[in-house]
CSV table of C-alpha atoms in Angstrom, one decimal:
chain,number,residue,atom,x,y,z
A,1,MET,CA,61.6,42.7,166.3
A,2,LEU,CA,58.0,41.3,166.2
A,3,SER,CA,57.3,42.5,169.7
A,4,PHE,CA,58.5,46.0,168.8
A,5,LEU,CA,56.2,46.1,165.8
A,6,SER,CA,53.3,44.8,167.9
A,7,SER,CA,53.9,47.4,170.5
A,8,SER,CA,54.1,50.2,167.9
A,9,LEU,CA,50.8,49.0,166.3
A,10,SER,CA,49.2,48.9,169.7
A,11,ASN,CA,50.3,52.5,170.5
A,12,THR,CA,49.0,53.7,167.0
A,13,ARG,CA,45.6,52.0,167.6
A,14,GLN,CA,45.4,53.7,171.1
A,15,SER,CA,46.2,57.1,169.6
A,16,LEU,CA,43.7,56.7,166.9
A,17,ALA,CA,41.0,55.6,169.4
A,18,GLN,CA,41.7,58.7,171.5
A,19,VAL,CA,41.4,60.9,168.5
A,20,LEU,CA,38.2,59.3,167.4
A,21,ASN,CA,36.8,59.6,171.0
A,22,PHE,CA,37.7,63.2,171.1
A,23,ALA,CA,36.1,63.8,167.7
A,24,LEU,CA,33.0,62.0,168.8
A,25,VAL,CA,32.7,64.2,171.9
A,26,LEU,CA,33.1,67.4,169.8
A,27,SER,CA,30.6,66.2,167.2
A,28,THR,CA,28.1,65.3,169.9
A,29,ALA,CA,28.4,68.7,171.5
A,30,PHE,CA,28.1,70.4,168.2
A,31,MET,CA,24.9,68.4,167.3
A,32,LEU,CA,23.4,69.2,170.8
A,33,TRP,CA,24.2,72.9,170.3
A,34,LYS,CA,22.6,72.9,166.8
A,35,GLY,CA,19.6,71.0,168.1
A,36,LEU,CA,19.1,73.6,170.9
A,37,SER,CA,19.5,76.4,168.4
A,38,VAL,CA,16.7,74.9,166.2
A,39,VAL,CA,14.4,74.2,169.1
A,40,THR,CA,14.9,77.7,170.7
A,41,ALA,CA,15.2,79.6,167.3
A,42,SER,CA,18.3,81.3,168.8
A,43,SER,CA,21.7,81.4,167.3
A,44,SER,CA,23.2,81.2,170.8
A,45,PRO,CA,20.7,79.4,173.1
A,46,ILE,CA,23.1,79.5,176.1
A,47,VAL,CA,25.1,82.5,177.1
A,48,VAL,CA,27.1,83.6,180.1
A,49,VAL,CA,26.6,86.9,182.0
A,50,LEU,CA,29.8,88.9,181.5
A,51,SER,CA,29.2,92.1,183.5
A,52,GLY,CA,27.5,93.3,186.6
A,53,SER,CA,25.0,95.6,184.8
A,54,MET,CA,22.1,93.4,185.7
A,55,GLU,CA,22.8,92.9,189.4
A,56,PRO,CA,21.0,91.9,191.6
A,57,ALA,CA,18.9,89.9,189.1
A,58,PHE,CA,21.9,88.2,187.5
A,59,GLN,CA,25.6,88.1,188.6
A,60,ARG,CA,28.7,87.7,186.5
A,61,GLY,CA,29.2,84.1,185.7
A,62,ASP,CA,25.5,83.1,185.6
A,63,LEU,CA,24.6,80.8,182.8
A,64,LEU,CA,21.4,81.9,180.9
A,65,PHE,CA,19.1,79.8,178.8
A,66,LEU,CA,17.4,81.6,176.0
A,67,TRP,CA,14.1,81.2,174.0
A,68,ASN,CA,13.6,83.1,170.8
A,69,ARG,CA,10.3,81.9,169.4
A,70,SER,CA,8.1,84.7,170.9
A,71,LEU,CA,6.7,87.1,168.4
A,72,ARG,CA,7.5,90.1,170.5
A,73,ALA,CA,9.3,91.2,173.6
A,74,GLU,CA,7.4,92.8,176.4
A,75,ILE,CA,8.4,95.6,178.8
A,76,GLY,CA,10.2,94.2,181.8
A,77,GLU,CA,11.4,91.1,179.9
A,78,ILE,CA,15.2,90.4,180.0
A,79,VAL,CA,16.7,89.9,176.6
A,80,VAL,CA,20.1,89.2,175.2
A,81,TYR,CA,21.2,91.2,172.1
A,82,ASN,CA,24.2,91.6,169.9
A,83,VAL,CA,25.3,95.1,168.7
A,84,LYS,CA,26.2,95.3,165.0
A,85,GLY,CA,30.0,95.1,164.7
A,86,LYS,CA,30.6,93.8,168.3
A,87,ASP,CA,30.9,90.2,169.4
A,88,ILE,CA,30.0,90.4,173.0
A,89,PRO,CA,26.3,89.6,173.9
A,90,ILE,CA,24.6,92.1,176.3
A,91,VAL,CA,22.0,91.0,178.8
A,92,HIS,CA,19.6,93.8,179.7
A,93,ARG,CA,15.9,94.5,180.4
A,94,VAL,CA,13.4,95.9,178.0
A,95,VAL,CA,12.2,99.3,179.3
A,96,ARG,CA,10.3,100.5,176.3
A,97,THR,CA,8.7,99.1,173.1
A,98,PHE,CA,7.7,100.6,169.8
A,99,PRO,CA,4.9,100.6,168.8
A,100,GLU,CA,3.5,101.3,172.2
A,101,VAL,CA,1.1,98.7,173.8
A,102,GLU,CA,-2.4,100.0,174.8
A,103,GLY,CA,-4.9,98.8,177.3
A,104,ARG,CA,-5.2,95.8,179.4
A,105,HIS,CA,-5.6,93.5,176.5
A,106,LYS,CA,-2.3,94.6,175.0
A,107,THR,CA,-3.6,95.7,171.7
A,108,VAL,CA,-0.7,96.8,169.5
A,109,LYS,CA,-1.1,100.2,167.8
A,110,ALA,CA,-1.3,99.9,164.0
A,111,VAL,CA,1.9,101.1,162.2
A,112,SER,CA,1.5,102.3,158.6
A,113,GLU,CA,4.1,101.4,156.0
A,114,SER,CA,5.1,105.0,155.8
A,115,SER,CA,5.6,105.4,159.5
A,116,PRO,CA,9.2,106.4,160.5
A,117,THR,CA,9.0,104.1,163.5
A,118,PRO,CA,9.4,100.4,162.5
A,119,PRO,CA,7.3,97.9,164.4
A,120,ASN,CA,8.5,96.0,167.5
A,121,MET,CA,11.5,98.3,168.3
A,122,LEU,CA,13.0,97.9,171.8
A,123,LEU,CA,14.8,100.2,174.2
A,124,THR,CA,16.9,98.3,176.9
A,125,LYS,CA,18.7,99.2,180.1
A,126,GLY,CA,20.7,97.3,182.7
A,127,ASP,CA,19.1,97.2,186.2
A,128,ASN,CA,22.4,98.4,187.7
A,129,ASN,CA,23.0,101.2,185.1
A,130,VAL,CA,21.9,104.8,185.4
A,131,ALA,CA,21.2,105.4,181.8
A,132,ASP,CA,19.6,103.3,179.0
A,133,ASP,CA,21.6,101.5,176.3
A,134,THR,CA,21.5,104.0,173.5
A,135,GLU,CA,25.3,104.6,173.9
A,136,LEU,CA,25.9,100.8,173.6
A,137,TYR,CA,24.0,100.5,170.3
A,138,ALA,CA,25.7,100.7,166.9
A,139,HIS,CA,26.4,104.2,165.5
A,140,GLY,CA,23.2,105.9,164.5
A,141,GLN,CA,21.0,103.3,166.1
A,142,ASP,CA,18.5,104.5,168.7
A,143,PHE,CA,16.6,101.2,169.2
A,144,LEU,CA,17.0,97.5,168.9
A,145,HIS,CA,15.0,95.5,166.3
A,146,ARG,CA,13.3,92.4,167.7
A,147,GLU,CA,14.1,90.2,164.7
A,148,GLU,CA,17.5,91.5,163.7
A,149,ASP,CA,19.3,92.3,167.0
A,150,ILE,CA,17.7,90.0,169.7
A,151,VAL,CA,19.4,86.7,170.3
A,152,GLY,CA,16.7,85.5,172.7
A,153,SER,CA,14.8,86.1,175.9
A,154,VAL,CA,15.9,84.7,179.2
A,155,ARG,CA,13.8,81.7,180.4
A,156,GLY,CA,16.1,80.1,183.0
A,157,TYR,CA,19.6,80.3,184.5
A,158,MET,CA,22.2,78.5,186.6
A,159,PRO,CA,24.2,80.7,189.0
A,160,MET,CA,28.0,81.0,188.6
A,161,VAL,CA,28.4,78.0,186.3
A,162,GLY,CA,30.0,80.0,183.5
A,163,TYR,CA,32.6,81.8,185.5
A,164,VAL,CA,35.5,79.9,183.8
A,165,THR,CA,34.0,80.9,180.5
A,166,ILE,CA,34.0,84.5,181.7
A,167,MET,CA,37.7,84.4,182.4
A,168,LEU,CA,38.5,83.0,179.0
A,169,THR,CA,36.1,85.1,177.0
A,170,VAL,CA,36.9,88.3,178.8
A,171,THR,CA,40.7,87.8,178.6
A,172,MET,CA,40.6,87.0,174.8
A,173,GLY,CA,38.1,89.7,174.1
A,174,SER,CA,40.0,92.2,176.2
A,175,GLN,CA,43.3,91.5,174.3
A,176,LYS,CA,41.5,91.8,171.0
A,177,ARG,CA,39.9,95.1,171.9
A,178,ILE,CA,43.1,96.5,173.3
A,179,ALA,CA,45.2,95.5,170.3
A,180,LYS,CA,42.7,97.1,168.0
A,181,GLU,CA,42.6,100.4,169.9
A,182,LEU,CA,46.4,100.4,170.2
A,183,ALA,CA,46.8,100.0,166.5
A,184,GLU,CA,44.3,102.8,165.8
A,185,LEU,CA,46.1,105.2,168.3
A,186,THR,CA,49.6,104.4,167.0
A,187,GLY,CA,48.5,104.7,163.4
A,188,SER,CA,46.5,107.9,163.8
A,189,PRO,CA,47.1,109.4,167.2
A,190,PRO,CA,45.1,112.4,168.6
A,191,ALA,CA,46.7,115.8,168.4
A,192,GLY,CA,49.4,116.3,170.9
A,193,ILE,CA,49.4,112.6,172.1
A,194,THR,CA,51.9,109.8,171.3
A,195,VAL,CA,51.2,106.2,172.4
A,196,GLU,CA,53.4,103.2,172.8
A,197,LEU,CA,53.6,100.1,175.0
A,198,ALA,CA,55.6,100.4,178.2
A,199,ASN,CA,56.8,96.8,177.5
A,200,GLU,CA,56.4,95.0,174.2
A,201,ASP,CA,55.3,91.9,176.0
A,202,ASN,CA,52.5,93.5,178.0
A,203,LEU,CA,49.4,94.9,176.2
A,204,TYR,CA,47.9,96.2,179.5
A,205,GLU,CA,50.3,99.0,180.2
A,206,TRP,CA,50.8,101.9,177.9
A,207,LYS,CA,53.3,104.8,177.9
A,208,ILE,CA,51.8,108.1,176.8
A,209,PHE,CA,53.5,111.4,175.9
A,210,MET,CA,51.3,114.5,176.0
A,211,ASP,CA,52.2,117.9,174.7
A,212,GLY,CA,51.1,120.7,176.9
A,213,PRO,CA,48.2,122.5,175.1
A,214,GLU,CA,49.0,125.9,173.6
A,215,GLY,CA,47.7,128.8,175.8
A,216,SER,CA,47.9,126.7,179.0
A,217,PRO,CA,50.7,127.0,181.6
A,218,PHE,CA,51.8,123.6,180.5
A,219,HIS,CA,52.7,124.7,176.9
A,220,LYS,CA,56.0,123.4,175.5
A,221,GLY,CA,56.1,120.7,178.2
A,222,ILE,CA,56.1,117.0,177.4
A,223,PHE,CA,54.4,115.0,180.0
A,224,GLN,CA,54.8,111.2,180.4
A,225,VAL,CA,51.5,109.5,181.4
A,226,LYS,CA,51.0,105.8,182.4
A,227,LEU,CA,47.8,104.1,181.3
A,228,VAL,CA,47.1,100.7,182.9
A,229,LEU,CA,44.2,98.5,181.6
A,230,PRO,CA,42.6,95.8,183.8
A,231,THR,CA,42.2,92.3,182.4
A,232,GLU,CA,38.5,92.9,182.5
A,233,TYR,CA,38.7,95.8,180.1
A,234,PRO,CA,36.4,97.1,178.6
A,235,PHE,CA,34.0,96.1,181.4
A,236,LYS,CA,36.2,97.9,184.0
A,237,PRO,CA,37.9,101.3,183.4
A,238,PRO,CA,41.6,101.9,182.9
A,239,THR,CA,43.7,104.0,185.3
A,240,VAL,CA,45.6,107.1,184.2
A,241,SER,CA,48.5,108.6,186.1
A,242,PHE,CA,51.2,111.2,185.4
A,243,VAL,CA,54.8,110.0,185.6
A,244,THR,CA,56.0,113.5,185.0
A,245,LYS,CA,55.2,115.8,188.0
A,246,ILE,CA,52.6,118.4,187.3
A,247,TYR,CA,50.9,121.1,189.3
A,248,HIS,CA,47.2,120.5,188.6
A,249,PRO,CA,44.0,120.2,190.8
A,250,ASN,CA,43.0,117.0,189.1
A,251,VAL,CA,46.3,115.2,189.6
A,252,THR,CA,47.6,114.0,193.0
A,253,ASN,CA,50.7,115.9,194.1
A,254,ASP,CA,52.7,112.8,195.0
A,255,ASP,CA,54.8,110.1,193.4
A,256,LYS,CA,51.7,108.3,192.1
A,257,GLY,CA,50.4,111.2,190.1
A,258,SER,CA,46.9,109.7,189.9
A,259,MET,CA,44.5,111.6,187.7
A,260,CYS,CA,40.9,112.0,188.7
A,261,LEU,CA,38.6,111.6,185.6
A,262,GLY,CA,34.8,111.3,186.1
A,263,MET,CA,34.4,109.0,183.1
A,264,LEU,CA,36.9,106.5,184.7
A,265,LYS,CA,34.9,106.1,187.9
A,266,ALA,CA,33.5,102.6,188.2
A,267,ASP,CA,29.9,103.8,188.4
A,268,GLU,CA,30.3,106.1,185.3
A,269,TRP,CA,32.5,104.0,183.1
A,270,LYS,CA,30.8,102.6,179.9
A,271,PRO,CA,32.3,99.6,178.0
A,272,SER,CA,31.6,101.4,174.8
A,273,SER,CA,34.0,104.2,175.8
A,274,ARG,CA,37.2,104.4,173.7
A,275,LEU,CA,40.8,105.0,175.0
A,276,ALA,CA,41.3,107.7,172.4
A,277,VAL,CA,38.5,109.7,174.0
A,278,VAL,CA,40.0,109.0,177.5
A,279,LEU,CA,43.3,110.4,176.4
A,280,GLN,CA,41.8,113.4,174.7
A,281,PHE,CA,39.8,114.2,177.7
A,282,ALA,CA,42.9,113.9,180.0
A,283,ARG,CA,44.8,116.3,177.8
A,284,SER,CA,41.8,118.7,177.7
A,285,LEU,CA,42.0,118.9,181.5
A,286,LEU,CA,45.5,120.5,181.1
A,287,GLU,CA,43.8,123.3,179.3
A,288,GLU,CA,40.7,123.5,181.4
A,289,PRO,CA,41.0,121.9,184.9
A,290,MET,CA,37.9,120.8,186.8
A,291,PRO,CA,38.3,122.2,190.3
A,292,ASP,CA,34.9,120.9,191.4
A,293,ASP,CA,36.2,117.3,190.8
A,294,ALA,CA,39.7,117.9,192.3
A,295,VAL,CA,41.9,115.5,194.1
A,296,GLU,CA,44.1,118.4,195.3
A,297,GLY,CA,41.8,120.8,197.2
A,298,ARG,CA,44.5,123.4,197.9
A,299,ILE,CA,45.5,123.7,194.2
A,300,ALA,CA,41.8,123.8,193.2
A,301,GLU,CA,41.1,126.6,195.7
A,302,GLN,CA,44.1,128.5,194.3
A,303,TYR,CA,42.9,127.9,190.7
A,304,ARG,CA,39.6,129.5,191.6
A,305,GLU,CA,40.7,132.4,193.8
A,306,ASP,CA,44.2,133.2,192.5
A,307,ARG,CA,44.5,132.1,188.9
A,308,LYS,CA,47.6,134.2,188.2
A,309,ARG,CA,49.6,132.5,191.0
A,310,TYR,CA,48.3,129.1,190.0
A,311,GLU,CA,49.6,129.6,186.5
A,312,GLU,CA,53.0,130.9,187.7
A,313,ILE,CA,53.6,127.7,189.8
A,314,ALA,CA,52.3,125.5,187.0
A,315,ARG,CA,54.7,127.1,184.5
A,316,GLU,CA,57.5,126.8,187.0
A,317,TRP,CA,56.8,123.1,187.5
A,318,THR,CA,56.5,122.6,183.7
A,319,ARG,CA,60.0,124.2,183.1
A,320,LYS,CA,61.5,122.1,186.0
A,321,TYR,CA,60.0,118.7,185.2
A,322,ALA,CA,58.5,118.6,181.7
A,323,ILE,CA,61.0,120.5,179.6
A,324,SER,CA,64.3,118.8,178.9
A,325,SER,CA,67.3,121.1,178.8
């Protein structure tokens, strides 16, 4: 009996010791993090690069060390900023500052209190992006404010160290973003579009039903569309394909039914794009195809040169495949 009690007490002490050691590790890490935050004046002194928009300067998974005690950011400097209402930090380069800097001595132009342009405003851009970041900023925001939006400037990095963090962050952020957009689309769907999950256990595959737009050869047809989201969403675009056969220059005329959308190409996709816009654009192509961006050249040529015959075949296919008897 005594040996049993002794063994139980020993196990309890070991369990408590493990809990205390774990708590000590967490508290030490927290104090180090807070210490770095105070020294660097940054709310997040260490961040991980989550996208390839700054390649080749930085790759996905690089660990960045930030400093936020500089009074201003200069053109060419790489900064990390948070957009209002979004949790994902963005690492991009400053390409323009307001007020402008003049002369070799970098004398800052005076800005009066009544000036519509606040001091120390920044415009940023990813080295690997075609356009600047205005579409990534919050609604109605044209520039970043140095004090309000900037988390810090990059002062050092370690390559690929944060790749595990990327996988965890991207997966969790992806699921949160997808769940939010799904709720919005099911609660208030765009006209002529119905959205549901293909499988209740899988957030990444959606089943869409599109009504053929009035005035198009697809009118009165109901088309089933499959939307598949990558685990890296919103940093990588979804794919859209027609399950229901359709005669259209922008949809492959095979069992895959892949739809060609310019906004879904890897080099044109923007993480700020919303799935509601993607689906609305896909439906708008049923009304106004884009023959110059076709995946079926023969159908595109027929659409341009013999519109009447194109519409006859499209209506025939709609009656055959998209209208239930």
